[in-house]
XYZ file of C-alpha atoms in Angstrom:
741
model
C -23.598 24.033 -40.762
C -26.126 25.581 -38.448
C -26.016 22.667 -36.017
C -24.258 23.099 -32.716
C -21.688 20.487 -31.738
C -21.121 19.899 -28.035
C -17.655 18.854 -26.902
C -16.867 17.584 -23.427
C -13.297 18.052 -22.213
C -12.138 15.986 -19.245
C -8.999 16.434 -17.246
C -8.407 12.695 -16.716
C -5.438 10.990 -18.286
C -6.154 7.756 -20.110
C -2.594 6.547 -19.621
C -2.880 6.514 -15.860
C -4.390 3.352 -14.349
C -7.071 3.733 -11.735
C -6.905 0.314 -10.032
C -3.485 0.383 -8.445
C -3.004 -1.675 -5.285
C -0.051 -1.324 -2.961
C 1.004 -3.309 0.058
C 0.534 -1.557 3.379
C 3.158 -2.570 5.903
C 1.121 -0.955 8.608
C -2.044 -2.938 7.986
C -0.152 -5.938 6.517
C -2.373 -6.286 3.469
C -2.877 -4.884 -0.035
C -4.927 -1.683 -0.411
C -6.422 0.097 -3.413
C -5.220 3.656 -4.030
C -8.221 5.967 -4.377
C -6.451 9.285 -5.133
C -4.389 8.829 -8.236
C -2.380 11.939 -9.277
C -3.453 13.324 -12.658
C -0.447 15.619 -13.088
C 2.069 14.800 -15.817
C 5.477 16.541 -15.672
C 6.963 17.160 -19.083
C 10.154 19.052 -18.003
C 11.966 19.445 -14.671
C 15.114 21.542 -14.062
C 16.643 22.801 -10.826
C 17.198 26.579 -10.601
C 20.691 28.087 -10.083
C 19.531 31.418 -8.659
C 19.376 31.883 -4.890
C 17.304 34.490 -3.101
C 19.265 37.180 -1.335
C 17.396 36.783 1.927
C 18.164 33.050 2.134
C 20.693 31.503 4.474
C 22.777 30.146 1.621
C 23.555 33.703 0.397
C 25.412 34.672 3.586
C 29.039 35.419 2.760
C 31.824 32.906 3.684
C 29.608 30.119 5.020
C 29.304 28.084 1.879
C 33.038 28.226 1.038
C 34.155 27.450 4.598
C 31.922 24.429 4.728
C 33.212 23.134 1.407
C 37.024 23.333 2.174
C 38.160 21.281 5.230
C 41.006 22.438 7.472
C 44.487 20.911 6.897
C 45.962 18.745 9.660
C 49.570 19.596 10.436
C 51.743 16.509 11.176
C 54.922 16.483 13.249
C 56.953 14.627 10.583
C 57.041 14.999 6.834
C 55.421 11.644 6.162
C 51.679 11.273 5.970
C 51.791 7.443 6.087
C 53.984 5.383 8.405
C 54.402 1.551 8.116
C 56.200 -0.693 10.605
C 57.438 -4.194 9.635
C 57.562 -7.174 12.032
C 59.095 -10.675 11.705
C 57.737 -13.881 13.317
C 59.703 -16.922 14.368
C 59.121 -20.042 12.203
C 59.936 -23.351 13.867
C 62.092 -25.651 11.788
C 60.303 -28.803 10.446
C 61.037 -32.151 12.082
C 60.374 -35.711 10.806
C 58.768 -38.250 13.138
C 58.409 -41.912 12.217
C 56.619 -44.751 14.036
C 57.228 -48.395 13.199
C 54.717 -51.156 14.089
C 55.030 -54.906 13.961
C 53.568 -56.362 10.752
C 50.345 -58.352 11.017
C 50.809 -62.048 10.508
C 48.660 -63.499 7.728
C 47.812 -67.163 7.416
C 46.155 -68.649 4.362
C 43.432 -71.252 4.853
C 41.405 -72.946 2.153
C 39.030 -75.869 2.249
C 36.119 -77.307 0.307
C 32.754 -78.205 1.781
C 30.811 -80.892 -0.054
C 28.031 -83.237 0.862
C 30.218 -86.301 1.057
C 32.862 -84.573 3.236
C 30.210 -83.440 5.696
C 28.825 -86.964 5.667
C 32.268 -88.476 6.385
C 32.842 -86.113 9.305
C 29.524 -87.050 10.843
C 30.283 -90.760 10.374
C 33.646 -90.426 12.101
C 32.147 -88.365 14.909
C 29.434 -90.965 15.512
C 32.029 -93.739 15.487
C 34.123 -91.893 18.098
C 31.121 -91.390 20.343
C 30.170 -95.029 19.994
C 33.713 -96.162 20.816
C 33.806 -93.953 23.909
C 30.498 -95.387 25.124
C 31.763 -98.946 24.638
C 34.997 -98.084 26.441
C 33.081 -96.756 29.453
C 30.928 -99.874 29.589
C 33.873 -102.291 29.179
C 37.102 -100.519 30.229
C 39.231 -103.700 30.167
C 38.987 -104.082 26.408
C 41.269 -101.132 25.627
C 44.385 -102.401 27.473
C 47.662 -103.173 25.746
C 48.087 -106.557 24.117
C 50.695 -109.164 24.970
C 52.823 -108.366 21.972
C 53.443 -104.735 22.851
C 51.729 -101.392 22.706
C 48.686 -101.555 20.537
C 49.446 -105.088 19.358
C 46.554 -107.465 18.786
C 45.773 -110.001 21.437
C 44.609 -108.127 24.530
C 45.139 -109.379 28.066
C 41.445 -109.911 28.597
C 41.111 -111.821 25.388
C 38.542 -109.390 23.918
C 38.800 -107.763 20.503
C 40.535 -104.436 20.042
C 38.107 -101.562 19.370
C 39.239 -98.853 16.956
C 37.630 -95.968 15.139
C 36.287 -97.345 11.872
C 37.493 -95.958 8.574
C 34.349 -95.131 6.668
C 34.400 -95.249 2.911
C 33.475 -91.879 1.388
C 29.983 -91.715 0.003
C 29.385 -90.249 -3.461
C 26.894 -87.387 -3.708
C 24.644 -89.432 -5.991
C 23.739 -91.687 -3.073
C 21.852 -88.911 -1.346
C 18.156 -89.508 -1.589
C 16.353 -87.096 -3.864
C 13.183 -87.403 -1.842
C 14.487 -86.802 1.656
C 15.790 -83.292 1.209
C 19.441 -84.394 1.067
C 19.005 -86.891 3.921
C 20.199 -90.430 3.280
C 17.275 -92.849 3.368
C 18.294 -95.601 0.957
C 20.967 -97.934 2.350
C 23.046 -98.516 5.464
C 26.754 -98.018 5.109
C 29.224 -100.643 6.303
C 32.377 -99.424 8.022
C 35.740 -100.991 7.356
C 39.054 -100.905 9.296
C 42.641 -101.498 8.306
C 43.774 -103.055 11.594
C 44.032 -106.791 11.894
C 41.682 -108.504 14.323
C 39.185 -105.654 14.492
C 35.569 -106.538 13.807
C 33.764 -103.945 11.647
C 30.171 -103.113 12.421
C 27.487 -101.590 10.280
C 26.867 -97.926 10.978
C 23.130 -97.381 10.451
C 23.383 -93.669 9.865
C 19.827 -93.093 8.812
C 18.475 -94.781 11.945
C 19.726 -92.041 14.265
C 17.024 -89.345 14.480
C 19.345 -86.817 16.129
C 21.796 -86.891 13.245
C 19.002 -86.637 10.705
C 17.583 -83.618 12.495
C 20.992 -81.933 12.595
C 21.534 -82.630 8.920
C 18.139 -81.206 8.110
C 18.881 -78.013 10.048
C 22.300 -77.750 8.401
C 20.805 -78.137 4.956
C 18.188 -75.471 5.623
C 20.849 -73.103 6.967
C 22.919 -73.619 3.838
C 19.959 -72.888 1.580
C 18.972 -69.839 3.607
C 22.493 -68.408 3.339
C 22.697 -69.231 -0.354
C 19.325 -67.652 -1.157
C 19.461 -64.921 1.465
C 17.865 -62.335 -0.816
C 14.732 -64.402 -1.393
C 14.345 -65.116 2.325
C 14.608 -61.403 3.075
C 12.030 -60.542 0.432
C 9.655 -63.138 1.854
C 9.729 -61.515 5.297
C 10.319 -57.800 4.712
C 9.654 -56.852 1.080
C 7.130 -54.106 0.411
C 6.801 -52.838 -3.154
C 7.792 -49.124 -3.049
C 6.111 -48.467 -6.403
C 2.605 -49.331 -5.163
C 1.783 -45.773 -3.986
C 2.537 -44.476 -7.492
C 0.405 -47.128 -9.250
C -2.898 -46.173 -7.686
C -4.934 -49.350 -7.160
C -2.697 -51.673 -9.198
C -0.424 -54.240 -7.574
C 2.193 -56.825 -8.481
C 3.504 -60.281 -7.568
C 7.083 -60.703 -6.347
C 8.680 -64.002 -7.481
C 10.070 -66.040 -4.593
C 11.128 -69.694 -4.837
C 10.566 -72.105 -7.712
C 9.991 -75.739 -6.738
C 11.171 -78.021 -9.527
C 10.394 -81.767 -9.565
C 13.189 -83.665 -7.829
C 12.351 -87.337 -8.387
C 12.608 -89.142 -11.704
C 8.937 -90.062 -11.694
C 7.926 -86.405 -11.353
C 10.125 -85.133 -14.168
C 8.478 -84.583 -17.540
C 5.135 -84.554 -15.725
C 2.658 -81.763 -15.137
C 1.895 -80.352 -11.713
C -1.762 -81.385 -11.561
C -2.720 -80.204 -8.053
C -1.461 -77.991 -5.219
C -2.737 -78.005 -1.629
C -1.413 -76.008 1.350
C -1.277 -77.686 4.739
C -4.039 -76.483 7.104
C -1.772 -76.500 10.200
C 1.854 -75.944 9.163
C 2.285 -72.611 7.306
C 5.277 -73.603 5.172
C 4.069 -77.060 4.034
C 2.232 -77.823 0.805
C 1.687 -80.909 -1.339
C 2.119 -81.151 -5.111
C 0.751 -83.930 -7.295
C 2.403 -84.929 -10.565
C 0.593 -86.549 -13.465
C -0.393 -85.963 -17.076
C -3.374 -84.238 -18.666
C -2.794 -86.032 -21.990
C -4.268 -89.486 -22.407
C -1.540 -90.754 -24.748
C 1.206 -89.751 -22.275
C -0.381 -91.255 -19.184
C 2.063 -93.112 -16.986
C 3.354 -93.053 -13.457
C 2.959 -90.199 -11.036
C 4.301 -88.822 -7.794
C 3.335 -86.879 -4.695
C 5.819 -84.439 -3.144
C 5.482 -82.523 0.124
C 7.582 -79.351 0.045
C 8.435 -76.721 2.626
C 9.315 -73.083 2.023
C 12.511 -73.655 4.000
C 13.854 -76.070 1.390
C 12.890 -75.599 -2.251
C 15.535 -77.970 -3.634
C 14.327 -81.287 -2.207
C 10.886 -82.276 -0.879
C 10.474 -83.369 2.716
C 8.418 -86.410 1.637
C 8.105 -88.019 -1.756
C 5.975 -90.934 -2.971
C 5.753 -92.533 -6.394
C 2.771 -94.318 -7.931
C 2.023 -96.413 -10.966
C -0.617 -93.879 -12.010
C -0.686 -90.099 -12.113
C -1.739 -88.123 -9.031
C -4.550 -85.821 -10.213
C -5.899 -84.437 -6.899
C -4.764 -84.077 -3.294
C -6.309 -82.910 -0.015
C -5.083 -82.582 3.594
C -7.068 -83.594 6.658
C -7.779 -80.544 8.844
C -8.347 -82.463 12.077
C -5.465 -84.906 11.594
C -2.598 -83.073 9.849
C -0.445 -86.128 8.915
C -3.235 -87.702 6.851
C -3.495 -86.944 3.154
C -5.809 -88.317 0.476
C -5.089 -88.451 -3.245
C -7.008 -89.275 -6.400
C -5.244 -91.192 -9.157
C -5.736 -91.328 -12.887
C -6.766 -95.001 -12.747
C -9.791 -94.197 -10.553
C -8.318 -95.188 -7.179
C -8.595 -92.985 -4.084
C -5.996 -93.460 -1.328
C -5.590 -91.997 2.159
C -2.560 -92.600 4.347
C -0.357 -91.146 7.075
C 2.860 -89.706 5.648
C 4.704 -90.396 8.922
C 4.429 -94.162 8.428
C 6.491 -94.132 5.253
C 10.048 -93.064 4.635
C 11.669 -92.406 1.327
C 10.264 -92.975 -2.108
C 7.625 -95.698 -2.098
C 6.044 -97.633 -4.885
C 2.305 -98.020 -5.091
C 2.385 -101.560 -3.736
C 3.874 -100.417 -0.395
C 1.034 -98.020 0.470
C -2.116 -99.203 2.194
C -5.443 -99.160 0.375
C -3.815 -99.144 -3.075
C -3.329 -102.129 -5.338
C -0.623 -102.102 -7.980
C -3.112 -102.970 -10.729
C -5.792 -100.702 -9.314
C -8.229 -103.603 -8.852
C -10.206 -101.890 -6.089
C -13.834 -102.933 -6.103
C -16.159 -100.026 -6.752
C -13.442 -97.560 -7.756
C -13.951 -94.876 -10.380
C -13.681 -96.016 -13.969
C -11.880 -92.857 -15.036
C -9.704 -90.034 -13.710
C -10.420 -88.788 -10.182
C -10.338 -85.030 -10.725
C -11.030 -83.910 -7.165
C -10.957 -85.301 -3.623
C -11.865 -83.671 -0.327
C -12.037 -84.701 3.312
C -15.546 -84.650 4.719
C -15.990 -82.568 7.859
C -18.563 -84.207 10.137
C -18.337 -81.662 12.939
C -20.892 -79.292 11.349
C -24.543 -80.329 11.797
C -26.604 -81.401 8.827
C -29.405 -78.994 7.941
C -32.421 -80.215 5.952
C -32.712 -79.067 2.378
C -35.911 -77.106 2.901
C -34.433 -75.270 5.887
C -31.311 -74.546 3.875
C -33.373 -72.917 1.121
C -35.002 -70.600 3.651
C -31.768 -69.681 5.418
C -29.867 -68.833 2.257
C -32.504 -66.783 0.503
C -31.564 -63.247 -0.438
C -33.382 -60.361 1.277
C -34.864 -59.219 -2.032
C -36.686 -62.523 -2.684
C -40.432 -62.749 -2.312
C -42.055 -65.039 0.251
C -44.203 -66.659 -2.455
C -41.106 -68.052 -4.166
C -39.989 -69.671 -0.920
C -43.446 -71.229 -0.422
C -43.359 -72.658 -3.959
C -39.973 -74.230 -3.320
C -41.238 -75.811 -0.104
C -44.250 -77.280 -1.946
C -41.982 -78.733 -4.656
C -39.768 -80.347 -2.026
C -42.775 -81.949 -0.321
C -44.046 -83.277 -3.672
C -40.675 -84.871 -4.377
C -40.676 -86.556 -0.982
C -44.163 -87.988 -1.571
C -43.189 -89.226 -5.043
C -40.112 -90.946 -3.613
C -42.225 -92.678 -0.937
C -44.777 -93.863 -3.521
C -42.009 -95.239 -5.752
C -40.544 -97.127 -2.788
C -43.984 -98.548 -1.914
C -44.492 -99.697 -5.539
C -41.124 -101.412 -5.606
C -41.915 -103.252 -2.354
C -45.070 -104.896 -3.833
C -43.443 -106.472 -6.923
C -43.281 -110.030 -5.525
C -41.990 -112.401 -2.905
C -38.594 -112.705 -4.551
C -38.285 -108.992 -4.627
C -39.115 -108.859 -0.934
C -36.193 -111.147 -0.107
C -33.864 -108.945 -2.103
C -35.158 -105.943 -0.266
C -34.428 -107.581 3.072
C -30.854 -108.164 1.982
C -30.559 -104.663 0.592
C -32.085 -103.214 3.734
C -29.158 -104.519 5.726
C -26.608 -102.764 3.539
C -27.392 -99.198 4.629
C -27.189 -100.273 8.266
C -23.779 -101.817 7.649
C -22.684 -98.685 5.822
C -23.878 -96.518 8.699
C -21.871 -98.666 11.123
C -18.805 -98.247 8.922
C -19.293 -94.498 8.806
C -19.620 -94.351 12.578
C -16.423 -96.385 12.978
C -14.539 -93.992 10.709
C -15.839 -91.006 12.627
C -14.962 -92.672 15.926
C -11.415 -93.322 14.734
C -11.161 -89.630 13.885
C -9.717 -90.109 10.420
C -12.879 -88.999 8.638
C -14.397 -89.771 5.262
C -13.316 -88.790 1.768
C -15.450 -87.505 -1.104
C -14.338 -87.864 -4.706
C -15.628 -87.130 -8.204
C -14.526 -88.560 -11.528
C -15.297 -88.564 -15.209
C -17.699 -91.469 -14.678
C -20.278 -89.068 -13.185
C -20.120 -90.502 -9.667
C -19.855 -88.582 -6.421
C -18.407 -91.246 -4.122
C -17.802 -91.402 -0.386
C -14.812 -93.519 0.703
C -14.471 -94.955 4.179
C -11.416 -96.610 5.625
C -11.771 -100.203 6.796
C -8.634 -101.982 7.980
C -6.424 -102.264 4.894
C -8.689 -100.981 2.167
C -10.905 -98.117 1.105
C -14.577 -98.972 0.583
C -16.507 -96.699 -1.810
C -20.193 -95.798 -1.639
C -21.879 -93.799 -4.384
C -23.843 -90.785 -3.150
C -24.930 -89.230 -6.446
C -24.683 -90.313 -10.075
C -24.920 -87.266 -12.327
C -26.346 -87.492 -15.835
C -25.278 -85.434 -18.818
C -28.806 -84.120 -19.263
C -29.910 -81.113 -17.314
C -32.411 -81.314 -14.490
C -35.214 -79.846 -16.622
C -34.628 -82.380 -19.410
C -34.809 -85.249 -16.932
C -38.075 -83.897 -15.530
C -39.583 -83.701 -19.021
C -38.589 -87.335 -19.583
C -40.303 -88.476 -16.411
C -43.440 -86.483 -17.308
C -43.769 -88.175 -20.739
C -46.584 -90.647 -21.367
C -46.094 -94.399 -21.920
C -46.482 -94.077 -25.708
C -43.778 -91.449 -25.912
C -41.516 -93.614 -23.781
C -42.030 -96.575 -26.108
C -41.129 -94.366 -29.090
C -37.925 -93.182 -27.461
C -37.113 -96.759 -26.495
C -37.614 -98.050 -30.078
C -35.545 -95.216 -31.560
C -32.680 -95.933 -29.211
C -32.699 -99.681 -30.027
C -32.653 -98.998 -33.796
C -29.812 -96.491 -33.675
C -27.587 -98.309 -31.191
C -27.018 -101.888 -32.317
C -24.012 -102.158 -30.031
C -26.286 -102.243 -27.002
C -27.974 -105.508 -28.027
C -26.941 -107.190 -24.794
C -28.585 -104.496 -22.716
C -31.863 -104.481 -24.683
C -32.978 -107.762 -23.112
C -32.450 -106.424 -19.629
C -34.252 -103.193 -20.536
C -37.329 -105.122 -21.732
C -37.582 -106.891 -18.389
C -37.368 -103.672 -16.393
C -39.762 -100.764 -16.468
C -39.698 -98.043 -19.088
C -38.407 -95.472 -16.645
C -35.344 -97.501 -15.704
C -34.650 -98.215 -19.382
C -34.647 -94.532 -20.242
C -32.430 -93.693 -17.276
C -30.029 -96.495 -18.278
C -29.651 -95.018 -21.756
C -28.750 -91.606 -20.407
C -25.052 -90.775 -20.559
C -23.270 -89.841 -17.352
C -21.824 -86.388 -16.822
C -18.064 -86.120 -16.528
C -17.359 -84.494 -13.161
C -14.301 -82.237 -13.131
C -14.371 -80.412 -9.789
C -15.720 -80.758 -6.254
C -15.997 -78.308 -3.381
C -17.722 -78.651 0.003
C -19.415 -75.671 1.615
C -17.233 -74.300 4.461
C -20.093 -73.941 6.984
C -22.930 -76.132 5.592
C -21.028 -79.329 4.891
C -24.005 -81.108 3.309
C -23.869 -78.721 0.324
C -21.408 -79.560 -2.441
C -20.616 -78.009 -5.814
C -19.819 -80.311 -8.724
C -18.521 -78.992 -12.049
C -19.064 -81.029 -15.221
C -17.627 -81.287 -18.708
C -20.981 -80.197 -20.185
C -20.676 -76.714 -18.646
C -23.153 -77.325 -15.803
C -22.400 -76.608 -12.154
C -24.661 -78.681 -9.930
C -25.385 -77.903 -6.301
C -26.094 -81.186 -4.552
C -26.754 -82.299 -1.018
C -25.446 -85.273 0.916
C -28.529 -85.335 3.148
C -30.636 -87.027 0.440
C -28.885 -89.424 -1.898
C -29.135 -88.344 -5.501
C -30.736 -84.984 -4.723
C -29.720 -82.147 -7.062
C -30.852 -78.816 -5.643
C -29.853 -76.432 -8.433
C -28.110 -76.322 -11.796
C -26.082 -73.388 -13.057
C -25.201 -73.082 -16.743
C -22.301 -70.765 -17.477
C -22.799 -70.300 -21.221
C -26.055 -71.307 -22.896
C -24.698 -70.881 -26.438
C -21.466 -72.814 -26.065
C -21.138 -75.366 -23.270
C -17.486 -75.682 -22.233
C -16.010 -77.779 -19.396
C -15.861 -76.378 -15.888
C -12.370 -76.728 -14.409
C -12.976 -75.126 -11.003
C -15.941 -74.282 -8.755
C -15.058 -72.776 -5.372
C -17.225 -71.603 -2.473
C -16.369 -68.285 -0.865
C -14.683 -69.079 2.484
C -16.374 -66.118 4.243
C -19.662 -65.315 2.499
C -22.079 -68.297 2.616
C -23.966 -67.650 -0.644
C -21.236 -66.817 -3.146
C -19.094 -69.107 -5.290
C -16.859 -68.821 -8.367
C -16.635 -70.950 -11.504
C -14.061 -70.985 -14.290
C -13.328 -73.198 -17.250
C -12.567 -73.418 -20.939
C -14.956 -70.627 -22.002
C -12.374 -67.923 -21.028
C -14.617 -66.403 -18.338
C -14.773 -66.323 -14.542
C -18.333 -66.244 -13.178
C -19.464 -64.928 -9.804
C -22.642 -66.681 -8.578
C -25.192 -66.359 -5.821
C -26.380 -69.914 -5.232
C -29.949 -68.715 -4.602
C -30.097 -67.399 -8.196
C -29.615 -69.369 -11.414
C -27.845 -66.629 -13.378
C -24.294 -65.333 -12.845
C -24.015 -62.023 -11.054
C -20.726 -60.860 -12.603
C -18.624 -62.112 -15.519
C -14.875 -61.479 -15.902
C -13.425 -62.306 -19.367
C -9.711 -63.209 -19.302
C -9.041 -63.926 -22.976
C -7.915 -67.571 -22.744
C -8.766 -70.900 -21.160
C -8.726 -70.748 -17.350
C -7.061 -73.591 -15.488
C -8.043 -72.743 -11.932
C -9.543 -70.059 -9.698
C -9.307 -69.644 -5.920
C -10.437 -67.257 -3.190
C -8.062 -65.492 -0.819
C -8.573 -66.811 2.734
C -8.197 -63.357 4.310
C -10.792 -61.466 2.235
C -14.236 -62.137 0.790
C -13.630 -60.022 -2.333
C -10.130 -61.086 -3.464
C -9.606 -64.014 -5.831
C -7.005 -65.125 -8.374
C -7.155 -67.065 -11.648
C -4.538 -68.607 -13.944
C -4.791 -69.107 -17.712
C -3.274 -71.281 -20.407
C -1.228 -68.311 -21.685
C 0.901 -68.297 -18.532
C -0.794 -65.311 -16.867
C -2.149 -64.800 -13.364
C -4.993 -62.362 -12.671
C -5.744 -61.013 -9.190
C -9.092 -59.277 -8.571
C -10.342 -57.244 -5.611
C -14.054 -56.593 -6.085
C -14.097 -54.142 -3.209
C -11.811 -51.772 -5.178
C -12.452 -52.560 -8.850
C -15.437 -54.671 -9.955
C -14.585 -54.834 -13.645
C -10.824 -55.107 -14.159
C -8.062 -56.995 -12.317
C -5.645 -55.201 -10.023
C -2.797 -57.386 -11.258
C -2.210 -59.090 -14.609
C 1.232 -60.678 -14.655
C 2.963 -63.096 -17.020
C 4.485 -65.923 -14.995
C 6.169 -68.147 -17.596
C 6.313 -67.799 -21.370
C 4.983 -70.591 -23.591
C 3.726 -72.525 -20.567
C 0.234 -73.415 -19.412
C -0.665 -72.731 -15.811
C -2.672 -75.584 -14.314
C -3.430 -74.837 -10.645
C -2.974 -72.098 -8.049
C -3.656 -71.760 -4.337
C -3.356 -69.092 -1.634
C -1.469 -69.880 1.552
C -3.711 -70.084 4.608
C -1.220 -68.229 6.836
C 1.196 -66.154 4.720
C 0.708 -63.690 1.868
C 1.989 -66.227 -0.660
C 0.417 -67.537 -3.857
C 1.568 -70.891 -5.298
C 1.125 -71.383 -9.065
C 1.715 -74.712 -10.852
C 2.409 -75.220 -14.565
C 2.400 -78.085 -17.045
C 6.214 -78.449 -16.868
C 6.011 -79.680 -13.274
C 7.258 -76.463 -11.641
C 5.523 -74.660 -8.783
C 6.192 -70.922 -8.558
C 5.658 -68.975 -5.334
C 4.836 -65.256 -5.235
C 4.331 -62.637 -2.546
C 1.446 -60.191 -2.821
C 2.253 -56.486 -2.941
C 0.533 -54.120 -0.434
C -2.109 -53.053 -2.973
C -3.274 -56.672 -3.324
C -3.757 -57.279 0.402
C -5.327 -54.137 1.777
C -8.111 -55.821 3.812
C -5.629 -58.258 5.402
C -5.616 -56.364 8.717
C -9.427 -56.288 8.945
C -10.207 -59.827 10.079
C -13.798 -59.139 11.105
C -16.011 -61.545 9.092
C -19.035 -59.258 9.347
C -17.192 -56.490 7.515
C -16.101 -58.934 4.827
C -19.688 -60.124 4.350
C -20.842 -56.510 4.016
C -18.211 -55.914 1.324
C -19.487 -58.859 -0.698
C -23.100 -57.770 -0.180
C -22.225 -54.398 -1.704
C -20.787 -56.238 -4.711
C -24.012 -58.250 -5.117
C -26.087 -55.062 -4.857
C -23.920 -53.522 -7.558
C -24.582 -56.551 -9.782
C -28.351 -56.198 -9.220
C -28.241 -52.534 -10.195
C -26.299 -53.356 -13.349
C -28.879 -55.981 -14.357
C -31.762 -53.614 -13.738
C -30.036 -50.972 -15.854
C -29.512 -53.501 -18.670
C -25.727 -53.467 -18.457
């Protein structure tokens, strides 16, 4: 109780805020008020008392100001209103009569046979007029009266022939609606008139007009698709971010009977004409193998092909000649390779009517199995030796010691090959005679190659399931094959271990093979006569080759995909030389269906097959740089010709995937279902337009246009920039491997 308590009393009000800001119109900004009033008014009332000394207390002033003076009017009314009346004009009716428009009904039908009849009659009139100008005396009146038979000159009376109408079924399915089957004979009803055959299909002017008319009809019928092909831009792309889409355009269905119920096995765009592409028809099933066909379509006519050819065997591969656009080469299921000029043939041809093909396929030296890939060989690029190629294509990160080791290995192989040739030359006198005969063969082959190059047609490379990489040259009326490389099913390392084995080990392997394989009793006698090395090589199984691709700039380098899952990089400079082997999956070897070089970057290529993955490779390294899983078997993969980082792949589930590694290096920018319950077999980018052609196992070829998000680098055509983009992708792959990703 004795403690003193100190109390502090402040005059501030807690209910008044101290951080009030108000807008100053003078300074045109907000200002903080520093002096806040602390006064609170509890009651406010105005006073009624007035001071006596104030002005308001003066007498009479307040009352006079409050009551206004009255205004005295002259009349008794305060308000006066005056009424006026306007003149309204009476309504009048005005009518105008016009003459009615005359209408005339017109109806007609336009069919193929009516158009054909009109053209026949028009050609007959023109022909009659020409004959009348040449021989004017033949059209005079006859002796029996006007128009009677028996003219004064004794010549026959010429009249316009009455052409029998042609049914629509007579139109050729292969000529795009143009008649190419039979000539039509005109008939007349007048007596004494000689009818002549009107060879309609022999007139090129009429055929050209019919072709233009047919294309105009299709363009008007499918006007929406033609407009989308030229002007469509997906408006939803800006809202999707990096994702894109494929716009369906035309669908090319098989037109000929031989192509129906067949699969579209190959698609190839023409290197010169933007709207032309070839489609091969065959079968991927061995029990359904039969005839095949080749159709050449144009984007201007998706109903009928411009050219169509039928064969006794399925067409499994096709390739156009870049230097000579009319020439095309095909690979058949019976192992035959054919090359011909499509201008020399009209209509649908059987296999016996085409040069270089026999109906039974009895071509000497042909493949013993399906020809999965063919390609024209470009001889304009210079051949570079293998050792120089290794040095030129090395990556910047590689060490110089590795390059020196590779050069030493190449020199050792050359020395070993020379020693083996010297050994073979000293076997005996009989062997020397054989060698003299065999020595002439390469010279003859070189002469044949030079003749083909001089003619300008070029050479053809092909691969088949028999493990042979074969070069075909054209000689008069046949194709002569020459084997370049024979690939074995064993890998390169396994073959090297076999050659490094001792003689005892070779004898053991030879005895084991003879005990297990009794079916090869006929070959055992020949193996005993030859050396052990040749016997072991003979017993090795060949590798089934499934794909072939030639390097775009170094034409001596080729990629060959096999059924064992190996991709082998070979060279044409040295026969039988395998430079590198790439194994896609070491645990489960699945067939390779496609191996494609990058058209812009010289070191990169893609592979795809039955293991559900697309692999990106650098051919100087033996391991894949990037792997893209797609979830199902992949039928084909191809690069876009306008970018080094864009590629597309098709799967057996009917989907198409489009990747752009410059934007997204892990996921596709477009994943689109093309056809339900249908396997997609092949796809190919157009070399000129933004169009992607996709083939399926029902024989249809679907065309699509790329949306803007899928063709961003199309305007940048500088190859150096494209190479830099791919180099950044390879650097990204190196960083991922170093990080253990």
